[in-house]
mmCIF file of N, CA and C in Angstrom:
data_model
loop_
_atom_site.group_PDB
_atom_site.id
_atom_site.type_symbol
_atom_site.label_atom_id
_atom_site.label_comp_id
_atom_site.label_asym_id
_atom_site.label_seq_id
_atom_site.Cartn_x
_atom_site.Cartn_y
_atom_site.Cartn_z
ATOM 1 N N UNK A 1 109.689 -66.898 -14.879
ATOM 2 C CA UNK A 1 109.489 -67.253 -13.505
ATOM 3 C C UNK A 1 110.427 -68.388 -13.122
ATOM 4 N N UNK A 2 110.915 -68.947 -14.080
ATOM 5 C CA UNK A 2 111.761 -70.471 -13.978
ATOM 6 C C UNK A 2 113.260 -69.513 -13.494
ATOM 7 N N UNK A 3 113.534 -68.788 -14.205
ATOM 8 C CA UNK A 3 115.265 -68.020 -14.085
ATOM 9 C C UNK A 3 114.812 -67.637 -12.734
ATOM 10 N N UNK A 4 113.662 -67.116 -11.921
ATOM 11 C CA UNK A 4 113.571 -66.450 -10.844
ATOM 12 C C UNK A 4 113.583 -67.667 -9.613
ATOM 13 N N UNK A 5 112.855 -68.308 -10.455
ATOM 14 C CA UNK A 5 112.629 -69.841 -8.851
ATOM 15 C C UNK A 5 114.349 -70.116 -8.840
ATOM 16 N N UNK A 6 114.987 -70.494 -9.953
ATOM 17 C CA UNK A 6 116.871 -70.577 -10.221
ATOM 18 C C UNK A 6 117.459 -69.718 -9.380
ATOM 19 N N UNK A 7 117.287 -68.387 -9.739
ATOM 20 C CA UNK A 7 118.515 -67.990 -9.180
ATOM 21 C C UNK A 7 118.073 -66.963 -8.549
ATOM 22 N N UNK A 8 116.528 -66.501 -7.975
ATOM 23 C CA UNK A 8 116.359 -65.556 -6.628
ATOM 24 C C UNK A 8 116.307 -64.299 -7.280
ATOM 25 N N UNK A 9 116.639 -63.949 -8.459
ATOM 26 C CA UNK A 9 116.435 -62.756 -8.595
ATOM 27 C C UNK A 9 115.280 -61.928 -9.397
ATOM 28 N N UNK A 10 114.937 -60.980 -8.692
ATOM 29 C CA UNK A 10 113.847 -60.477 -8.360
ATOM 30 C C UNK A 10 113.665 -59.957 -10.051
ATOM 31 N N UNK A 11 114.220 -59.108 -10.114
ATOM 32 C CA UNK A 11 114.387 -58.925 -11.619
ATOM 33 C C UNK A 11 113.862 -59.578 -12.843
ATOM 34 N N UNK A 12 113.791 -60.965 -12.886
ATOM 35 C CA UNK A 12 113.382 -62.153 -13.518
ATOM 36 C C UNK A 12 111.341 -62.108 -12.836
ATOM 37 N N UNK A 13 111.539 -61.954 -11.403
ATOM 38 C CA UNK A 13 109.975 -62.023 -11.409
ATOM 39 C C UNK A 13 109.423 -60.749 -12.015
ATOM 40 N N UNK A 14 110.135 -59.670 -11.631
ATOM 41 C CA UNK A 14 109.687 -58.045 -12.183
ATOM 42 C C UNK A 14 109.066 -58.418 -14.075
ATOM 43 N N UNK A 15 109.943 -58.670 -14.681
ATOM 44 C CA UNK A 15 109.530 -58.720 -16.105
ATOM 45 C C UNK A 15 108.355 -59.855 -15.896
ATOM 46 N N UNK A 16 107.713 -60.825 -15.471
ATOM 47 C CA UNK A 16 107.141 -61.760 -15.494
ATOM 48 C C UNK A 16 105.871 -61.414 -15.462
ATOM 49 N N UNK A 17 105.788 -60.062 -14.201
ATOM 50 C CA UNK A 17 105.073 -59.300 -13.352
ATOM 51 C C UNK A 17 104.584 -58.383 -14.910
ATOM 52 N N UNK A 18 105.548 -57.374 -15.348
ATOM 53 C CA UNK A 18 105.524 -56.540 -15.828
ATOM 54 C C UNK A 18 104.578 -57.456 -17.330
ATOM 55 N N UNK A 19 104.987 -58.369 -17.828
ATOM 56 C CA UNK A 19 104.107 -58.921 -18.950
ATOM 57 C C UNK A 19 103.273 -59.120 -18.951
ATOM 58 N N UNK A 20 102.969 -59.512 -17.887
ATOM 59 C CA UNK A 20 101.384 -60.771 -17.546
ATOM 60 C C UNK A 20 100.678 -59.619 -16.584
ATOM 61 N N UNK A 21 100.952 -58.834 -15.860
ATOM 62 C CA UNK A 21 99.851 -57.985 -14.951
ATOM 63 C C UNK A 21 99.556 -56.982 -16.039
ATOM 64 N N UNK A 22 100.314 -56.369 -16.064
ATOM 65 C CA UNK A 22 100.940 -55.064 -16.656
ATOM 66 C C UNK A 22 100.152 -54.935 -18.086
ATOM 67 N N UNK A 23 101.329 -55.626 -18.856
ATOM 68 C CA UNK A 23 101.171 -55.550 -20.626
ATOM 69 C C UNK A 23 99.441 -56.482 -20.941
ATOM 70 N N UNK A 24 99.391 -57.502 -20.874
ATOM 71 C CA UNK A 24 98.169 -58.163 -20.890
ATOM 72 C C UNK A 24 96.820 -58.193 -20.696
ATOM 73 N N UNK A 25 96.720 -57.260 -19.557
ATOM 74 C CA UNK A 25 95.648 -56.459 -18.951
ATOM 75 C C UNK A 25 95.884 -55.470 -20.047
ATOM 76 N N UNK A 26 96.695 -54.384 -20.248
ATOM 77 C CA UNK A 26 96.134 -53.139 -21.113
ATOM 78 C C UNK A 26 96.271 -54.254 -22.653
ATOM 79 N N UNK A 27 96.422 -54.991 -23.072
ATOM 80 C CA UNK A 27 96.244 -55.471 -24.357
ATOM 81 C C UNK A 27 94.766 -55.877 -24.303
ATOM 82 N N UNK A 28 93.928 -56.558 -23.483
ATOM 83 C CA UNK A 28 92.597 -56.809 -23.079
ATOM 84 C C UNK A 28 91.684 -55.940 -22.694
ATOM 85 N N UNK A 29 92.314 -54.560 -22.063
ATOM 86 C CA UNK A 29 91.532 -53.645 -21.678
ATOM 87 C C UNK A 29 91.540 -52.302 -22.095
ATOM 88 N N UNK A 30 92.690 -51.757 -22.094
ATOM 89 C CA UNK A 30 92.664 -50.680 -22.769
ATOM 90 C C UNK A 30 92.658 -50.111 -23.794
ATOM 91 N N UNK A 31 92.736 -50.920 -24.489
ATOM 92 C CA UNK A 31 91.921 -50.464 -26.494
ATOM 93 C C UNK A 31 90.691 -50.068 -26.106
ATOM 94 N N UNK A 32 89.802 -50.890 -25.664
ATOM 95 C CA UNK A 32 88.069 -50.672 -25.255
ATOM 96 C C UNK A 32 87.834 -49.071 -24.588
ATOM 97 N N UNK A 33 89.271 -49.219 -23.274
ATOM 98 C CA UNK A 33 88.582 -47.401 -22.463
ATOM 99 C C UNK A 33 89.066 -46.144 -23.643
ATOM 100 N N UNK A 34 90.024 -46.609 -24.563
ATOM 101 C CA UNK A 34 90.630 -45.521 -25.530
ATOM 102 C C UNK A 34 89.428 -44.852 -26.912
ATOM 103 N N UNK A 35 88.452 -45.891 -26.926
ATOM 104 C CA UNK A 35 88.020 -46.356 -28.016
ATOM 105 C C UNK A 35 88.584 -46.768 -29.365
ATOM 106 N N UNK A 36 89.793 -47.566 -29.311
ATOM 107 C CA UNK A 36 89.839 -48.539 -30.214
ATOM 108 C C UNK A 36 89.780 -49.721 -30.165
ATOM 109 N N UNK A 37 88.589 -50.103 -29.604
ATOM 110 C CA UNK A 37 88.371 -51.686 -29.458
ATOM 111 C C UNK A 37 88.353 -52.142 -30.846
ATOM 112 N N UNK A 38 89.082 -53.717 -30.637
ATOM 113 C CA UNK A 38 88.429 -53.806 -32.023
ATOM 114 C C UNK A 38 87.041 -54.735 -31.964
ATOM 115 N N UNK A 39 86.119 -54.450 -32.971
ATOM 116 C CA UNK A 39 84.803 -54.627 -33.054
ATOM 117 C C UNK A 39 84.330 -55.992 -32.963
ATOM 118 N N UNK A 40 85.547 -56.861 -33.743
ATOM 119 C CA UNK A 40 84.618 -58.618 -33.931
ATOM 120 C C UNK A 40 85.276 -58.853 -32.884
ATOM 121 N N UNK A 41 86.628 -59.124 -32.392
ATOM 122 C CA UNK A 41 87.218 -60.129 -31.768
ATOM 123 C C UNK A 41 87.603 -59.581 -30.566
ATOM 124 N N UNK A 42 86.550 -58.100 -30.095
ATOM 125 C CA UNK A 42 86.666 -58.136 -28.720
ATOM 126 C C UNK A 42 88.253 -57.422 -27.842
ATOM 127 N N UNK A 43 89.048 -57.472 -28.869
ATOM 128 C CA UNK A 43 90.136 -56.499 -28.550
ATOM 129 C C UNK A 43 91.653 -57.680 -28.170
ATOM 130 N N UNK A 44 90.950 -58.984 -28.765
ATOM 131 C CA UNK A 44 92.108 -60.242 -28.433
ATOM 132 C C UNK A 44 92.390 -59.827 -29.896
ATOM 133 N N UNK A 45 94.292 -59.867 -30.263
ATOM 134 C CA UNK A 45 95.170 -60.411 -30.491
ATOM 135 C C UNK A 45 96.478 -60.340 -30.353
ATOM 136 N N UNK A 46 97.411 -60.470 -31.253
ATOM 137 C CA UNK A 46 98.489 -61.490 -30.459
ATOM 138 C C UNK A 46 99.392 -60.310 -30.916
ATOM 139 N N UNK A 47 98.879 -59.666 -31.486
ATOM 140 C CA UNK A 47 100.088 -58.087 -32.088
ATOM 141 C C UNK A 47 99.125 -57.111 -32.289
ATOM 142 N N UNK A 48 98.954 -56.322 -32.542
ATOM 143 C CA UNK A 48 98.420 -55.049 -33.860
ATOM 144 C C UNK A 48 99.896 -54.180 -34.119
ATOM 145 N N UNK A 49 99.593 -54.293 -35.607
ATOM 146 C CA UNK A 49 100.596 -52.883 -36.011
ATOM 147 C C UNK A 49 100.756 -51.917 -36.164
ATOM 148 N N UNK A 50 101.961 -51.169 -36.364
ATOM 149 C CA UNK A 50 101.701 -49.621 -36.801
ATOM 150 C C UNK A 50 100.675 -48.914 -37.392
ATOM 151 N N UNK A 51 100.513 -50.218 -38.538
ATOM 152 C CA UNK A 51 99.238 -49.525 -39.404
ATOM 153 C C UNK A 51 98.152 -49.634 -38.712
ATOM 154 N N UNK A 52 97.410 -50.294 -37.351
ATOM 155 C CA UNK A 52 96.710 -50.535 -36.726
ATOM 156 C C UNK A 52 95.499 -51.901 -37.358
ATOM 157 N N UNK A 53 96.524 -52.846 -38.056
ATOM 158 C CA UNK A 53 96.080 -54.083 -38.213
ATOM 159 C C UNK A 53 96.327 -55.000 -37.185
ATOM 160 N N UNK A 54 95.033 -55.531 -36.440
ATOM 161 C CA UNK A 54 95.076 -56.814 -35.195
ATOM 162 C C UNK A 54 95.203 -58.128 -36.145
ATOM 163 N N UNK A 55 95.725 -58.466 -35.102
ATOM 164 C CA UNK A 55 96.330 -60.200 -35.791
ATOM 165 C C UNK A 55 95.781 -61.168 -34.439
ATOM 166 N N UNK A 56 94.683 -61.568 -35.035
ATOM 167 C CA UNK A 56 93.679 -62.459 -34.331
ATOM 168 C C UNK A 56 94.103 -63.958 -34.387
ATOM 169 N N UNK A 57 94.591 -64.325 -34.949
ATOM 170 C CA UNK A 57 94.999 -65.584 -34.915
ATOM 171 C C UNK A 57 95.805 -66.283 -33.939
ATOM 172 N N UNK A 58 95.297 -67.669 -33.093
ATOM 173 C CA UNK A 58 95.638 -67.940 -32.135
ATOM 174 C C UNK A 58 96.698 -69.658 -32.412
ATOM 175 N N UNK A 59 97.398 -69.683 -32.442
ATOM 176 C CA UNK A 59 97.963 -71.031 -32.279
ATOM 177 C C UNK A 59 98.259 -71.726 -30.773
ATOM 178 N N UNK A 60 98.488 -73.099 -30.928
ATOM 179 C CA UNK A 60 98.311 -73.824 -29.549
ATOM 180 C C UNK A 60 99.277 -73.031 -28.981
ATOM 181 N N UNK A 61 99.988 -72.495 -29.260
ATOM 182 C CA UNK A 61 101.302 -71.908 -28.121
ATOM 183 C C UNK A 61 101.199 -71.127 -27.365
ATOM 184 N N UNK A 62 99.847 -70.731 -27.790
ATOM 185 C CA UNK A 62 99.572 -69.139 -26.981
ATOM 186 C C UNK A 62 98.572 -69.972 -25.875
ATOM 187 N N UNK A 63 98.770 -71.486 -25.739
ATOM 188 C CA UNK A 63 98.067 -71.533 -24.289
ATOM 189 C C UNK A 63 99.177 -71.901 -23.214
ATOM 190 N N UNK A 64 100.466 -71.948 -23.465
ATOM 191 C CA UNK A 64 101.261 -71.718 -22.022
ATOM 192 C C UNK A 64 101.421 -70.554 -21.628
ATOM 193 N N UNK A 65 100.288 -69.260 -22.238
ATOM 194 C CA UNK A 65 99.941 -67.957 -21.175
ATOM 195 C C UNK A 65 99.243 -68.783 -20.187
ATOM 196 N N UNK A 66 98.582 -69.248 -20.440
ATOM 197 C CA UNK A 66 97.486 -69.678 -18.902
ATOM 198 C C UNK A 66 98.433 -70.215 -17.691
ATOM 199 N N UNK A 67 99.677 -70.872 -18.212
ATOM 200 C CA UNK A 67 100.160 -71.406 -16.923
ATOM 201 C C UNK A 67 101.136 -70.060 -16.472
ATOM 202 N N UNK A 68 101.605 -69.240 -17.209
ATOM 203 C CA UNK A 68 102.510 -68.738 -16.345
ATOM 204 C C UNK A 68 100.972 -67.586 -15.942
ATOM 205 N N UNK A 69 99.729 -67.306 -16.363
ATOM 206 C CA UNK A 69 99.197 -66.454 -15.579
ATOM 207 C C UNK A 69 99.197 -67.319 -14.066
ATOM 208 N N UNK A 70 98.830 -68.604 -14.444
ATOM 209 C CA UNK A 70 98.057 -69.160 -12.947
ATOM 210 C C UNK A 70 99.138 -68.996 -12.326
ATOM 211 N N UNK A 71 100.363 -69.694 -12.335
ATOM 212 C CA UNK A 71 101.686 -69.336 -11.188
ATOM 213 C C UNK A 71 101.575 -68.227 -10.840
ATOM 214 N N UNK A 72 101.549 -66.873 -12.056
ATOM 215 C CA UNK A 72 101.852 -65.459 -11.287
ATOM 216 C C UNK A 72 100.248 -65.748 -9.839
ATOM 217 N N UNK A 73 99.104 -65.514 -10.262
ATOM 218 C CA UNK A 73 98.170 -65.663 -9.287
ATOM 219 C C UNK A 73 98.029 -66.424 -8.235
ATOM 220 N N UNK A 74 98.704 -67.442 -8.639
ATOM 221 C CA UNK A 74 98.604 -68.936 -7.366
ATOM 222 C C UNK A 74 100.121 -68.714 -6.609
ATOM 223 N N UNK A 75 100.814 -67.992 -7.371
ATOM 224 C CA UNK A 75 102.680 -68.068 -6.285
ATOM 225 C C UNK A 75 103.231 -66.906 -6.348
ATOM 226 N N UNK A 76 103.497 -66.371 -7.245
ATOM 227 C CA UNK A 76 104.622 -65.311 -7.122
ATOM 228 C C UNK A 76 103.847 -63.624 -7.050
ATOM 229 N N UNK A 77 102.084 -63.924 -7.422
ATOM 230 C CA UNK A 77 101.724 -62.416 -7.600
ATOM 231 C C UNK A 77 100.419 -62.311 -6.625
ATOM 232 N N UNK A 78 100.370 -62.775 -5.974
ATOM 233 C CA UNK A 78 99.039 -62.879 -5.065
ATOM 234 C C UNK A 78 98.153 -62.311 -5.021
ATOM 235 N N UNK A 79 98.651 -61.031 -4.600
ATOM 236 C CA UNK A 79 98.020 -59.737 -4.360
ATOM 237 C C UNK A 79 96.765 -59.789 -5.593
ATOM 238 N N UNK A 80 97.345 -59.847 -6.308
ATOM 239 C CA UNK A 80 96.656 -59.656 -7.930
ATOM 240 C C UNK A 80 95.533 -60.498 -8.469
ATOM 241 N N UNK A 81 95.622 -61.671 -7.500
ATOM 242 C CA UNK A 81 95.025 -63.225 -8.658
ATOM 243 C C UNK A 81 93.599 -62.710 -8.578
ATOM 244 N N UNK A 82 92.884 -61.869 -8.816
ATOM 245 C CA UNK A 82 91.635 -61.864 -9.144
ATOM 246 C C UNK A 82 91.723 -61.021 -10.815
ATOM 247 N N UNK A 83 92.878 -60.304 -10.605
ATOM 248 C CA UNK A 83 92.766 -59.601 -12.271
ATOM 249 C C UNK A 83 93.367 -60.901 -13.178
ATOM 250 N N UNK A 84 94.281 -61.862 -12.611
ATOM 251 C CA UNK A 84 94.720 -62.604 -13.187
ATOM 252 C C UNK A 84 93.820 -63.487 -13.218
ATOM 253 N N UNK A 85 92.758 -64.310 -12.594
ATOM 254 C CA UNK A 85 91.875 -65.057 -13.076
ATOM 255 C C UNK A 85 91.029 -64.430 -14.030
ATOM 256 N N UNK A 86 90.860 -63.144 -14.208
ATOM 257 C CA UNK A 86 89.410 -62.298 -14.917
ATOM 258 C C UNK A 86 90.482 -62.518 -16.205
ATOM 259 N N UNK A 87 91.671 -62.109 -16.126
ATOM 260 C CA UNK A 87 92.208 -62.152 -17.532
ATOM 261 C C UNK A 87 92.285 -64.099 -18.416
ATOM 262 N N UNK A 88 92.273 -64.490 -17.533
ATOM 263 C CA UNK A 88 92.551 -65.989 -17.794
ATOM 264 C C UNK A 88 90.918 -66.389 -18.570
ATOM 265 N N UNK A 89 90.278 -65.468 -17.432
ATOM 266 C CA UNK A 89 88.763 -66.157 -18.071
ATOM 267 C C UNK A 89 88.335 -65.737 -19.364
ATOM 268 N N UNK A 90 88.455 -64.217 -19.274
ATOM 269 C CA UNK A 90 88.450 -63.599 -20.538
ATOM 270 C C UNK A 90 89.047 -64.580 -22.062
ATOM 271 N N UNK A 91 90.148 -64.637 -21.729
ATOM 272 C CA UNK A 91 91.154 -65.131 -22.952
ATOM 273 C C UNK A 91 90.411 -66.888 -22.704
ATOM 274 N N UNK A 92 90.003 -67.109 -21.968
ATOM 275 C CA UNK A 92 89.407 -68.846 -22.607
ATOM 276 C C UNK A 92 88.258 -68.444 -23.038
ATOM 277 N N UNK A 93 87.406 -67.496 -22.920
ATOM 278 C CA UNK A 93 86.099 -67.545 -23.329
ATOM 279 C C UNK A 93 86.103 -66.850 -24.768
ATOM 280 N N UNK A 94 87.469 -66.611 -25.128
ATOM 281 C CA UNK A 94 87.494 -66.050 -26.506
ATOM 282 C C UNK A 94 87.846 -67.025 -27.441
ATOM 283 N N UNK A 95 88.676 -67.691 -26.491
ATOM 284 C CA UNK A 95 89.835 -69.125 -27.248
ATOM 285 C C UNK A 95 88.724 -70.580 -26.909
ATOM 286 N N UNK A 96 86.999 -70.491 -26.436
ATOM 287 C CA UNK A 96 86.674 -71.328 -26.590
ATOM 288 C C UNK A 96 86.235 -71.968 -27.634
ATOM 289 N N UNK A 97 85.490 -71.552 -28.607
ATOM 290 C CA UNK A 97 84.864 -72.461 -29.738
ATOM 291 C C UNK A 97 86.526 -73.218 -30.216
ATOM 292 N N UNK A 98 87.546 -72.691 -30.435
ATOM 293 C CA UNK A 98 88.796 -73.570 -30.874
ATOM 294 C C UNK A 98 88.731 -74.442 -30.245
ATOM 295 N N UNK A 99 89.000 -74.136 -28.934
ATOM 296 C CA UNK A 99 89.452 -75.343 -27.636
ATOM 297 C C UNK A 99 88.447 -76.325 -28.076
ATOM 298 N N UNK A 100 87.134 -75.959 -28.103
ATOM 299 C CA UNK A 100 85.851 -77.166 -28.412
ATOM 300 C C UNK A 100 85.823 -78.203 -29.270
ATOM 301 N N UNK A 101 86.450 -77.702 -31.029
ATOM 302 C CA UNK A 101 86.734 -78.139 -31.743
ATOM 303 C C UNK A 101 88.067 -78.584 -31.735
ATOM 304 N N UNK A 102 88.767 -78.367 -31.415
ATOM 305 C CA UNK A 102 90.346 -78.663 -31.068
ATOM 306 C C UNK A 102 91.377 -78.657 -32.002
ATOM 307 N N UNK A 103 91.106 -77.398 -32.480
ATOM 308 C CA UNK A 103 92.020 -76.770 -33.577
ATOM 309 C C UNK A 103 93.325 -76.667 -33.112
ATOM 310 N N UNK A 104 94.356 -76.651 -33.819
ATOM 311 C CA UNK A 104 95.953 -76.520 -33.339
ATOM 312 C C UNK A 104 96.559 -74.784 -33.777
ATOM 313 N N UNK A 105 95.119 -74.664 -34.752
ATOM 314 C CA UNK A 105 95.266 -72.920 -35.000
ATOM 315 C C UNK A 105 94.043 -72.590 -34.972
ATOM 316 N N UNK A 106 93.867 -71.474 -34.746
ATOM 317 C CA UNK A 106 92.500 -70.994 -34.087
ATOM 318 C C UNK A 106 92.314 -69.172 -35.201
ATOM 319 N N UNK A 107 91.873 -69.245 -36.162
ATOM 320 C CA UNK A 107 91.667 -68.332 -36.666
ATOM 321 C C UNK A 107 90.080 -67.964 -36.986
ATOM 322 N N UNK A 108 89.472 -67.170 -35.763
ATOM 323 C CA UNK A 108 88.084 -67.477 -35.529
ATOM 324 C C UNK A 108 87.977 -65.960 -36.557
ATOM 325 N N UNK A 109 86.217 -66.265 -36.828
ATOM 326 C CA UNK A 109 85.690 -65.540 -38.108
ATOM 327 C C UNK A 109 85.227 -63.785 -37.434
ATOM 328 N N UNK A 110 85.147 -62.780 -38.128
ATOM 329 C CA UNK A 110 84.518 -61.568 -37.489
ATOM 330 C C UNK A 110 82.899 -61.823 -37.049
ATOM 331 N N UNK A 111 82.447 -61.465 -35.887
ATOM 332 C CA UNK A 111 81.475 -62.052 -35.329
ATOM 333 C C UNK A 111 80.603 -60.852 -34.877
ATOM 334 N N UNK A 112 80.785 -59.646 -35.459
ATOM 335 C CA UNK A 112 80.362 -58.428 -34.545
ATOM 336 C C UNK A 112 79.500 -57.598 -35.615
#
């Protein structure tokens, strides 16, 4: 969103759009309508692989998603900011017991 506020081109918001509406939402949602949710952790993580191993583990880095969701919702994606707050809420209410304790890695236990 920074290359797009720079230099106007739309292109730069498109991929921004395309990650955070797009990719993020079906990483949160569509395992669950397919039926492959996964069972403890709710269908959060940060990859799954070929072999269909999820990688649940969260480090602090994965919380400057929240700011570029809120910009897309608060500036550049409007239309949208209600899937973008539901996704924001979602992903803190998964990433809360870390946040609570204030882990710098967040590798929460199977809970299901």
């Amino acid at each position: 969103m920074k290359a797009y506020a720079v230099s106007g081109d739309i292109s730069y918001l498109d991929a921004a759009k395309l990650s955070g509406y797009t990719f993020l939402y079906n990483m949160q949602h569509k395992p669950a309508e397919e039926g492959v949710h996964d069972k403890y952790y709710g269908g959060f993580a940060r990859y799954v692989t070929i072999t269909d191993d999820w990688s649940q583990p969260m480090n602090v880095e994965d919380l400057y998603d929240f700011i570029g969701l809120k910009m897309l919702a608060e500036t550049y994606d409007t239309d949208n900011k209600t899937k973008y707050e539901t996704m924001m809420s979602d992903a803190a209410g998964f990433l809360r017991s870390g946040f609570e304790d204030l882990y710098l890695h967040f590798d929460p236990k199977p809970n299901g």
